Coordinates of C-alpha atoms in Angstrom, one line a residue:
M300 CA 8.7 353.9 222.6
D301 CA 8.7 350.3 221.1
R302 CA 8.8 350.6 217.3
M303 CA 9.8 347.0 216.6
N304 CA 6.4 345.9 215.4
K305 CA 6.2 348.5 212.6
P306 CA 7.8 347.4 209.3
K307 CA 9.9 350.3 208.0
I308 CA 10.2 349.0 204.5
S309 CA 7.7 347.6 201.9
F310 CA 7.6 347.2 198.2
L311 CA 4.1 346.0 197.2
S312 CA 0.7 347.6 197.3
K313 CA -2.3 345.8 198.6
N314 CA -3.5 345.3 195.0
E315 CA -0.1 343.8 194.1
L316 CA -0.3 341.4 197.1
E317 CA -3.8 340.3 196.0
A318 CA -2.6 339.8 192.5
I319 CA 0.1 337.4 193.6
H320 CA -2.3 335.6 195.9
N321 CA -4.9 335.2 193.2
A322 CA -2.2 334.0 190.7
S323 CA -1.1 331.4 193.2
L324 CA -4.6 330.2 193.7
E325 CA -5.0 329.9 189.9
V326 CA -1.8 327.8 189.6
L327 CA -2.9 325.5 192.5
E328 CA -6.4 324.9 191.0
N329 CA -5.4 324.6 187.3
T330 CA -1.8 323.5 187.1
G331 CA -1.7 321.8 190.5
V332 CA 1.2 320.3 192.4
K333 CA 3.1 317.1 192.3
I334 CA 3.0 315.2 195.6
M335 CA 5.0 312.1 196.0
S336 CA 3.3 310.9 199.1
D337 CA 0.1 308.8 199.0
K338 CA -0.5 309.8 202.6
A339 CA -0.6 313.4 201.7
L340 CA -2.7 312.7 198.6
D341 CA -5.2 310.9 200.9
I342 CA -5.4 313.9 203.1
L343 CA -6.0 316.2 200.1
K344 CA -8.6 313.9 198.5
E345 CA -10.6 313.7 201.8
A346 CA -10.5 317.5 202.0
G347 CA -11.9 317.9 198.5
A348 CA -8.9 318.3 196.2
R349 CA -8.8 316.6 192.8
V350 CA -6.2 313.8 193.1
D351 CA -4.6 311.6 190.5
Y352 CA -2.6 308.9 192.4
G353 CA -1.1 307.5 189.2
K354 CA 0.5 310.9 188.4
N355 CA 1.1 311.9 192.1
H356 CA -0.8 315.0 191.3
A357 CA -3.3 317.2 193.2
A358 CA -5.3 320.2 192.0
I359 CA -6.2 322.3 195.1
P360 CA -9.3 324.5 194.9
R361 CA -9.5 328.0 196.4
N362 CA -11.8 327.1 199.3
L363 CA -9.2 324.6 200.7
V364 CA -6.5 327.3 200.7
E365 CA -8.9 329.7 202.4
E366 CA -9.8 327.2 205.1
A367 CA -6.2 326.3 205.7
L368 CA -5.3 330.0 206.2
K369 CA -8.2 330.2 208.7
R370 CA -6.9 327.2 210.6
A371 CA -3.3 328.2 210.8
P372 CA -2.2 329.9 214.1
K373 CA -1.4 333.6 213.8
T374 CA 1.2 333.4 216.6
I375 CA 3.6 330.5 217.5
K376 CA 5.6 330.1 220.6
Y377 CA 9.2 328.9 220.1
C378 CA 10.6 327.4 223.4
A379 CA 14.1 326.5 224.4
R380 CA 15.9 324.2 226.9
N381 CA 16.3 327.3 229.0
P382 CA 13.0 329.2 229.3
K383 CA 14.7 332.5 229.3
Y384 CA 15.4 332.0 225.6
D385 CA 11.7 331.4 224.8
F386 CA 10.1 333.8 222.3
V387 CA 6.9 334.2 220.3
L388 CA 6.4 334.7 216.6
D389 CA 3.8 337.4 216.8
K390 CA 5.1 340.1 214.3
Q391 CA 6.4 342.2 217.2
K392 CA 10.1 342.0 216.6
P393 CA 12.6 340.1 214.4
H394 CA 14.5 337.1 215.7
F395 CA 17.7 335.8 214.2
C396 CA 18.7 332.3 213.3
A397 CA 22.1 330.8 212.6
D398 CA 22.3 329.3 209.1
G399 CA 21.9 325.6 208.8
G400 CA 23.2 322.7 206.8
P401 CA 26.3 324.1 205.0
P402 CA 28.6 321.1 204.1
F403 CA 31.8 323.1 204.5
I404 CA 33.4 325.2 207.2
L405 CA 36.3 327.6 207.3
D406 CA 38.8 325.6 209.5
W407 CA 39.2 327.0 213.0
E408 CA 43.0 327.2 212.8
T409 CA 44.0 327.3 209.1
G410 CA 41.0 329.3 207.7
K411 CA 40.9 326.8 204.8
R412 CA 37.6 325.4 203.4
R413 CA 36.9 321.8 204.4
Y414 CA 34.0 319.5 205.1
S415 CA 32.3 320.0 208.5
T416 CA 31.9 317.4 211.3
S417 CA 29.9 316.9 214.4
E418 CA 32.6 318.5 216.4
D419 CA 32.3 321.6 214.3
I420 CA 28.5 321.6 214.9
A421 CA 29.2 321.4 218.6
R422 CA 31.6 324.3 218.6
C423 CA 29.4 326.5 216.4
A424 CA 26.4 325.8 218.7
L425 CA 28.5 327.1 221.6
V426 CA 29.3 330.3 219.7
A427 CA 25.6 330.7 218.7
D428 CA 24.5 330.1 222.3
Y429 CA 26.8 332.9 223.5
L430 CA 25.8 335.6 221.0
D431 CA 23.0 337.8 222.2
H432 CA 21.3 338.4 218.9
V433 CA 21.2 334.7 217.9
N434 CA 17.8 333.6 219.1
L435 CA 17.8 330.1 217.5
L436 CA 20.0 327.9 215.4
W437 CA 20.1 325.4 212.7
P438 CA 23.1 322.9 212.9
L439 CA 26.0 325.0 211.6
G440 CA 27.3 322.2 209.4
V441 CA 26.7 318.7 208.3
A442 CA 28.1 315.8 210.4
I443 CA 29.9 314.0 207.6
D444 CA 31.7 311.9 210.2
V445 CA 28.4 309.9 210.8
P446 CA 26.3 307.9 208.2
S447 CA 24.0 310.1 206.1
P448 CA 20.7 308.7 207.5
M449 CA 21.8 309.8 211.0
Q450 CA 23.2 313.3 210.1
N451 CA 20.1 315.3 210.9
I452 CA 19.4 313.5 214.2
V453 CA 23.1 313.8 215.3
G454 CA 23.1 317.5 214.2
M455 CA 20.0 318.1 216.4
Y456 CA 21.3 316.3 219.4
T457 CA 24.8 317.9 219.2
S458 CA 23.2 321.4 218.8
L459 CA 20.9 320.9 221.8
R460 CA 23.7 319.6 224.0
N461 CA 25.8 322.7 223.3
S462 CA 23.1 325.4 223.3
E463 CA 20.2 326.2 225.5
K464 CA 18.4 328.1 222.7
H465 CA 15.6 326.9 220.3
F466 CA 16.8 324.5 217.7
E467 CA 15.6 324.5 214.1
G468 CA 16.5 321.5 211.9
D469 CA 15.6 319.6 208.8
V470 CA 13.2 316.7 208.4
L471 CA 13.6 314.1 205.6
S472 CA 11.3 311.3 206.6
A473 CA 8.5 310.3 209.1
K474 CA 10.9 307.9 210.9
E475 CA 13.5 310.7 211.3
A476 CA 10.7 313.0 212.6
Q477 CA 9.7 310.4 215.2
Y478 CA 13.2 310.2 216.6
Q479 CA 13.6 314.0 216.6
I480 CA 10.3 314.1 218.7
E481 CA 11.6 311.4 221.0
I482 CA 14.9 313.3 221.7
A483 CA 13.1 316.6 222.4
A484 CA 10.5 314.9 224.5
A485 CA 13.2 313.3 226.6
I486 CA 14.7 316.7 227.3
V487 CA 11.5 318.5 228.2
G488 CA 9.9 315.6 230.1
G489 CA 7.4 313.9 227.8
R490 CA 5.4 314.4 224.6
E491 CA 2.6 316.4 226.1
K492 CA 5.2 318.7 227.7
L493 CA 6.8 319.0 224.3
R494 CA 3.5 320.0 222.7
E495 CA 3.3 322.8 225.3
R496 CA 6.9 323.7 225.0
P497 CA 8.3 322.9 221.5
I498 CA 12.0 323.3 221.9
F499 CA 12.6 322.6 218.2
S500 CA 11.1 323.4 214.9
A501 CA 11.8 321.8 211.5
V502 CA 12.2 323.0 207.9
A503 CA 10.2 321.2 205.2
C504 CA 11.6 322.1 201.8
S505 CA 9.5 321.8 198.7
I506 CA 11.2 321.1 195.4
S507 CA 10.6 323.9 192.9
P508 CA 8.7 324.1 190.7
L509 CA 5.5 322.8 192.5
R510 CA 6.7 319.5 194.0
H511 CA 6.6 318.0 197.5
E512 CA 8.8 314.9 198.2
K513 CA 7.5 311.9 200.0
G514 CA 9.9 311.8 203.0
V515 CA 9.9 315.5 203.7
T516 CA 6.1 315.7 203.4
E517 CA 5.4 312.7 205.6
G518 CA 8.0 313.9 208.2
A519 CA 6.3 317.3 208.3
I520 CA 2.9 315.7 208.9
E521 CA 4.4 313.7 211.8
L522 CA 5.8 316.8 213.3
A523 CA 2.6 318.9 212.8
R524 CA 0.5 316.2 214.6
A525 CA 2.9 316.4 217.5
G526 CA 2.6 320.2 217.8
I527 CA 6.1 320.9 216.4
P528 CA 6.3 324.1 214.3
V529 CA 7.0 323.3 210.7
V530 CA 8.6 325.9 208.4
I531 CA 7.4 325.3 204.8
Y532 CA 10.4 326.3 202.8
P533 CA 10.2 326.9 199.0
M534 CA 13.4 327.8 197.3
P535 CA 12.6 328.6 193.6
M536 CA 15.3 330.2 191.5
A537 CA 14.2 332.8 189.0
G538 CA 15.0 331.7 185.5
T539 CA 15.5 328.0 186.3
T540 CA 13.1 326.5 188.8
G541 CA 10.9 329.6 188.6
P542 CA 10.0 332.1 185.9
A543 CA 12.6 334.6 184.9
T544 CA 10.5 337.4 186.3
L545 CA 10.6 338.1 190.1
A546 CA 6.8 338.3 190.4
G547 CA 6.4 334.9 188.6
T548 CA 9.0 333.3 190.9
M549 CA 7.1 334.7 193.9
V550 CA 3.9 333.0 192.6
I551 CA 5.8 329.6 192.4
S552 CA 7.1 330.1 196.0
N553 CA 3.7 331.1 197.3
A554 CA 1.9 328.3 195.6
E555 CA 4.3 325.8 197.1
F556 CA 3.8 327.2 200.5
L557 CA 0.1 327.3 200.3
S558 CA -0.1 323.7 199.0
G559 CA 2.1 322.6 201.9
L560 CA -0.1 324.6 204.3
V561 CA -3.2 322.8 203.1
I562 CA -1.7 319.4 203.6
L563 CA -0.6 320.2 207.2
E564 CA -3.8 322.0 208.3
F565 CA -6.0 319.2 207.0
A566 CA -3.7 316.6 208.5
S567 CA -3.8 318.4 211.9
P568 CA -6.1 321.5 212.2
G569 CA -4.3 324.3 214.0
A570 CA -0.9 322.9 213.2
P571 CA 1.8 325.6 213.8
V572 CA 3.2 326.5 210.4
V573 CA 5.7 329.2 209.5
Y574 CA 5.8 331.0 206.1
A575 CA 9.4 330.9 204.8
A576 CA 10.8 333.1 202.0
D577 CA 14.0 332.1 200.3
A578 CA 13.5 332.7 196.6
G579 CA 16.7 333.2 194.7
T580 CA 18.2 334.3 191.4
V581 CA 20.6 332.8 188.9
D582 CA 23.6 334.6 187.5
F583 CA 23.6 332.9 184.1
K584 CA 27.4 333.3 183.8
T585 CA 28.4 331.7 187.1
G586 CA 25.4 330.0 188.7
I587 CA 23.5 330.8 191.8
G588 CA 23.8 334.4 193.1
I589 CA 22.6 334.4 196.7
G590 CA 23.9 337.9 197.4
S591 CA 21.8 339.5 194.6
P592 CA 19.5 342.5 195.2
E593 CA 16.7 340.6 193.4
Q594 CA 16.8 337.9 196.0
S595 CA 16.3 340.4 198.8
L596 CA 13.5 342.1 196.8
M597 CA 11.6 338.9 196.4
N598 CA 12.0 337.8 200.0
L599 CA 11.1 341.2 201.4
A600 CA 8.0 341.1 199.2
L601 CA 7.2 337.6 200.3
N602 CA 7.5 338.7 203.9
Q603 CA 4.8 341.3 203.0
L604 CA 2.6 338.5 201.6
A605 CA 3.0 336.5 204.8
R606 CA 1.9 339.5 206.8
Y607 CA -1.0 339.9 204.4
Y608 CA -2.0 336.3 205.4
N609 CA -1.2 337.2 209.1
L610 CA 1.1 334.3 209.3
P611 CA 4.5 333.9 211.2
T612 CA 7.4 334.5 208.8
E613 CA 11.0 333.3 208.3
V614 CA 13.1 335.1 205.7
E615 CA 16.6 334.4 204.3
A616 CA 19.2 337.2 204.6
S617 CA 22.9 337.7 205.5
C618 CA 24.1 335.0 203.2
S619 CA 27.1 336.1 201.1
D620 CA 28.5 334.7 197.9
S621 CA 32.1 335.4 199.2
K622 CA 34.3 332.5 200.1
L623 CA 36.2 334.5 202.7
L624 CA 35.6 337.0 205.5
D625 CA 36.4 339.8 203.2
T626 CA 34.9 343.1 202.0
Q627 CA 32.5 341.4 199.8
A628 CA 31.2 339.3 202.7
G629 CA 30.8 342.4 204.8
Y630 CA 28.9 344.5 202.3
E631 CA 26.6 341.7 201.1
K632 CA 25.7 340.8 204.6
A633 CA 25.1 344.3 205.8
I634 CA 23.0 345.4 202.7
S635 CA 20.9 342.3 203.2
L636 CA 20.5 342.3 206.9
I637 CA 19.6 345.9 207.4
P638 CA 16.6 346.1 205.0
H639 CA 15.3 342.7 206.2
T640 CA 15.5 343.8 209.8
L641 CA 13.6 346.9 208.9
A642 CA 10.9 344.8 207.2
A643 CA 10.3 343.0 210.6
P644 CA 9.8 339.3 209.7
D645 CA 9.5 337.1 212.8
I646 CA 12.8 335.2 211.9
I647 CA 15.7 336.2 209.8
L648 CA 17.9 333.2 208.8
G649 CA 21.4 333.0 207.3
L650 CA 23.8 334.1 210.1
G651 CA 27.3 332.8 209.6
A652 CA 26.9 331.8 206.0
L653 CA 29.3 332.2 203.1
E654 CA 29.6 330.9 199.6
G655 CA 25.8 331.1 199.1
G656 CA 25.2 329.0 202.2
R657 CA 27.7 326.3 201.4
I658 CA 30.3 327.5 204.0
T659 CA 29.7 328.2 207.6
S660 CA 32.1 330.3 209.6
P661 CA 31.9 331.0 213.4
E662 CA 33.8 334.2 212.8
A663 CA 31.1 335.3 210.3
L664 CA 28.5 334.5 213.0
V665 CA 30.3 336.9 215.4
I666 CA 30.5 339.6 212.7
D667 CA 26.8 339.1 211.8
N668 CA 25.9 339.6 215.5
E669 CA 27.6 343.0 215.3
I670 CA 25.8 343.9 212.0
I671 CA 22.4 342.9 213.7
D672 CA 23.2 345.1 216.6
Y673 CA 23.7 348.0 214.2
A674 CA 20.6 347.2 212.2
L675 CA 18.4 347.1 215.3
R676 CA 19.3 350.7 216.0
F677 CA 17.6 351.6 212.7
V678 CA 14.5 349.6 213.8
R679 CA 14.3 351.6 217.1
G680 CA 14.3 354.8 215.1
L681 CA 14.3 358.2 216.8
E682 CA 11.8 360.0 219.0
V683 CA 10.5 363.5 218.5
D684 CA 9.0 365.1 221.6
D685 CA 9.7 368.0 223.9
E686 CA 12.4 366.1 225.7
T687 CA 14.3 365.1 222.6
L688 CA 13.8 368.4 220.7
A689 CA 15.8 369.9 223.6
V690 CA 14.8 373.5 222.9
D691 CA 15.4 374.5 226.6
V692 CA 18.9 373.0 226.5
I693 CA 19.7 374.7 223.2
N694 CA 18.5 378.1 224.6
K695 CA 20.7 377.5 227.7
V696 CA 23.9 376.6 225.9
G697 CA 23.4 379.2 223.2
P698 CA 25.6 380.0 220.1
G699 CA 29.2 378.8 220.4
G700 CA 28.7 376.7 223.6
T701 CA 29.1 373.0 224.3
F702 CA 26.5 370.5 225.4
L703 CA 29.0 368.1 226.9
G704 CA 28.5 369.1 230.5
E705 CA 24.7 369.3 230.4
K706 CA 22.6 367.0 232.5
H707 CA 20.5 366.4 229.3
T708 CA 23.6 364.9 227.6
L709 CA 24.4 362.7 230.6
K710 CA 20.8 361.4 230.5
H711 CA 20.8 360.6 226.8
F712 CA 24.3 359.8 225.6
R713 CA 23.9 356.1 226.3
E714 CA 21.2 356.0 223.6
R715 CA 24.0 356.1 221.0
W716 CA 24.9 352.8 219.3
M717 CA 28.2 351.6 220.6
S718 CA 30.3 349.0 218.7
R719 CA 31.3 345.9 220.6
L720 CA 33.5 344.4 217.8
S721 CA 34.4 347.0 215.2
D722 CA 37.5 349.2 215.7
I723 CA 36.5 352.8 216.3
Y724 CA 39.8 354.2 217.5
G725 CA 42.4 356.3 215.8
F726 CA 45.3 354.8 213.7
E727 CA 47.9 355.0 216.5
I728 CA 45.8 353.1 219.0
W729 CA 44.7 350.6 216.4
K730 CA 48.4 350.0 215.6
K731 CA 49.3 349.7 219.3
N732 CA 46.6 347.1 219.7
G733 CA 48.1 344.9 217.0
S734 CA 46.8 346.3 213.7
K735 CA 44.1 343.7 213.7
S736 CA 41.6 343.2 210.8
I737 CA 38.0 342.5 211.7
D738 CA 38.3 338.8 210.9
K739 CA 41.2 338.4 213.3
V740 CA 39.2 340.3 216.0
A741 CA 36.3 337.9 215.4
K742 CA 38.6 334.8 215.5
E743 CA 39.9 336.0 218.9
K744 CA 36.3 336.4 220.1
V745 CA 35.5 332.9 218.9
R746 CA 38.4 331.4 220.9
E747 CA 37.4 333.4 224.0
I748 CA 33.8 332.0 223.7
L749 CA 35.0 328.4 223.3
A750 CA 37.3 328.7 226.2
T751 CA 34.9 330.3 228.6
H752 CA 31.2 329.7 227.7
K753 CA 29.5 326.8 229.4
P754 CA 25.8 326.2 228.6
E755 CA 23.8 324.3 231.2
P756 CA 24.4 320.6 230.4
I757 CA 21.6 318.1 229.7
P758 CA 21.0 316.0 232.9
E759 CA 22.9 312.8 233.0
D760 CA 19.8 310.6 233.2
V761 CA 18.4 312.3 230.1
E762 CA 21.7 311.8 228.3
K763 CA 21.4 308.1 228.9
E764 CA 17.8 308.1 227.6
I765 CA 18.9 309.9 224.5
S766 CA 21.8 307.5 224.0
Q767 CA 19.3 304.7 223.8
I768 CA 17.1 306.6 221.3
L769 CA 20.2 307.2 219.1
K770 CA 21.1 303.5 219.3
R771 CA 17.6 302.5 218.2
A772 CA 17.7 305.1 215.4
E773 CA 20.9 303.7 214.1
E774 CA 19.6 300.2 214.1
E775 CA 16.5 301.2 212.2
L776 CA 17.7 303.9 209.8
L777 CA 21.0 302.2 208.9
K778 CA 19.4 298.9 207.8

């Protein structure tokens, strides 16, 4: 029995969802949003919004939001270099994404925190490509060894070279988006083929509260018109860039998403848009607290809101505040990943992240893969029928007997979850095997992957074409 498509966890009633929706519409129509792009303001004005170019402001009426929600696709296909890794965002099962853009990495040899490089992105992509529960990846790092205007493009190319899975990146400008499209089109065989098989998607972050930047917005428009899925990604923080109340911060997040959706659906009707939830909280003693229960509460509730709209969803989870692969990292990741998996968003983001998303760790990625395997067992649930109730077998064995030798046991014992990474043996065997902690086991697994895993390479002629694209990008973007 496939139970993947049934959320096992929810927090809001239909009335509460409608209250957040209506509050968001009130904010959009009365307070409005700041939009730093004249191109986006032109789109909104033509659609019927009240626009003030001098103040970069737009007030968006309810009817435009309702029309945008009608236009937005309810399912989106995410393709990959290798078609066996294609999947569909259709609310049937959760998919898992390696976290993107952390500027730091725990060094492969020393374990010390340092800035990441393009070589780190390549290695992490290899690890992500190997792991069975990682369905797509952001660049696991920032290529600080290349000039800033080229970092997203290099991160994309490096990831695609070292992984056959779907790539999710950032977009910061229309020009950057054009080069991203060119690279992906070269790989799949042209722009029309890319429209049919989008092997990448892009995150377009709003700036809380209620602001859309010029470069990101115009880049998102460029991608939407090319048929590339765009993940509109608000990140309000309760108490600073959002109200102190969780519901109020959700209103900010939802209003930012809906305003972005209106821009993209009126720029390109039917544009593939994903609803992202990454609202956070602030610990007023120390700063951002990614691992907080309130963050999970808001994002689980926003996932419900996206389902209320019948839109594809992407939700942040598995991101720990810990700086090491320690007990804190383990419990924060597990208590975040398990409920989010049970809530069944289309995509869960955050694998491999530490220090609130500022550090990536390939070992953390390996451990997260194990936690996901555990969490998915909850999602599958248990079946109750004549076969599983096993009354005949119980009657046969009787009081004081054993079920070990029964055919029924042989038939069903493989249904048990079996660890692939965690140590489940007794103390003496654990000691004989080297008394290894889980981070050491994960490090050994990473080394094994890097030594043996070989994704299908990009064809040589395509590599040459991409090399020319990168050269043109450097000449234009580094002026």
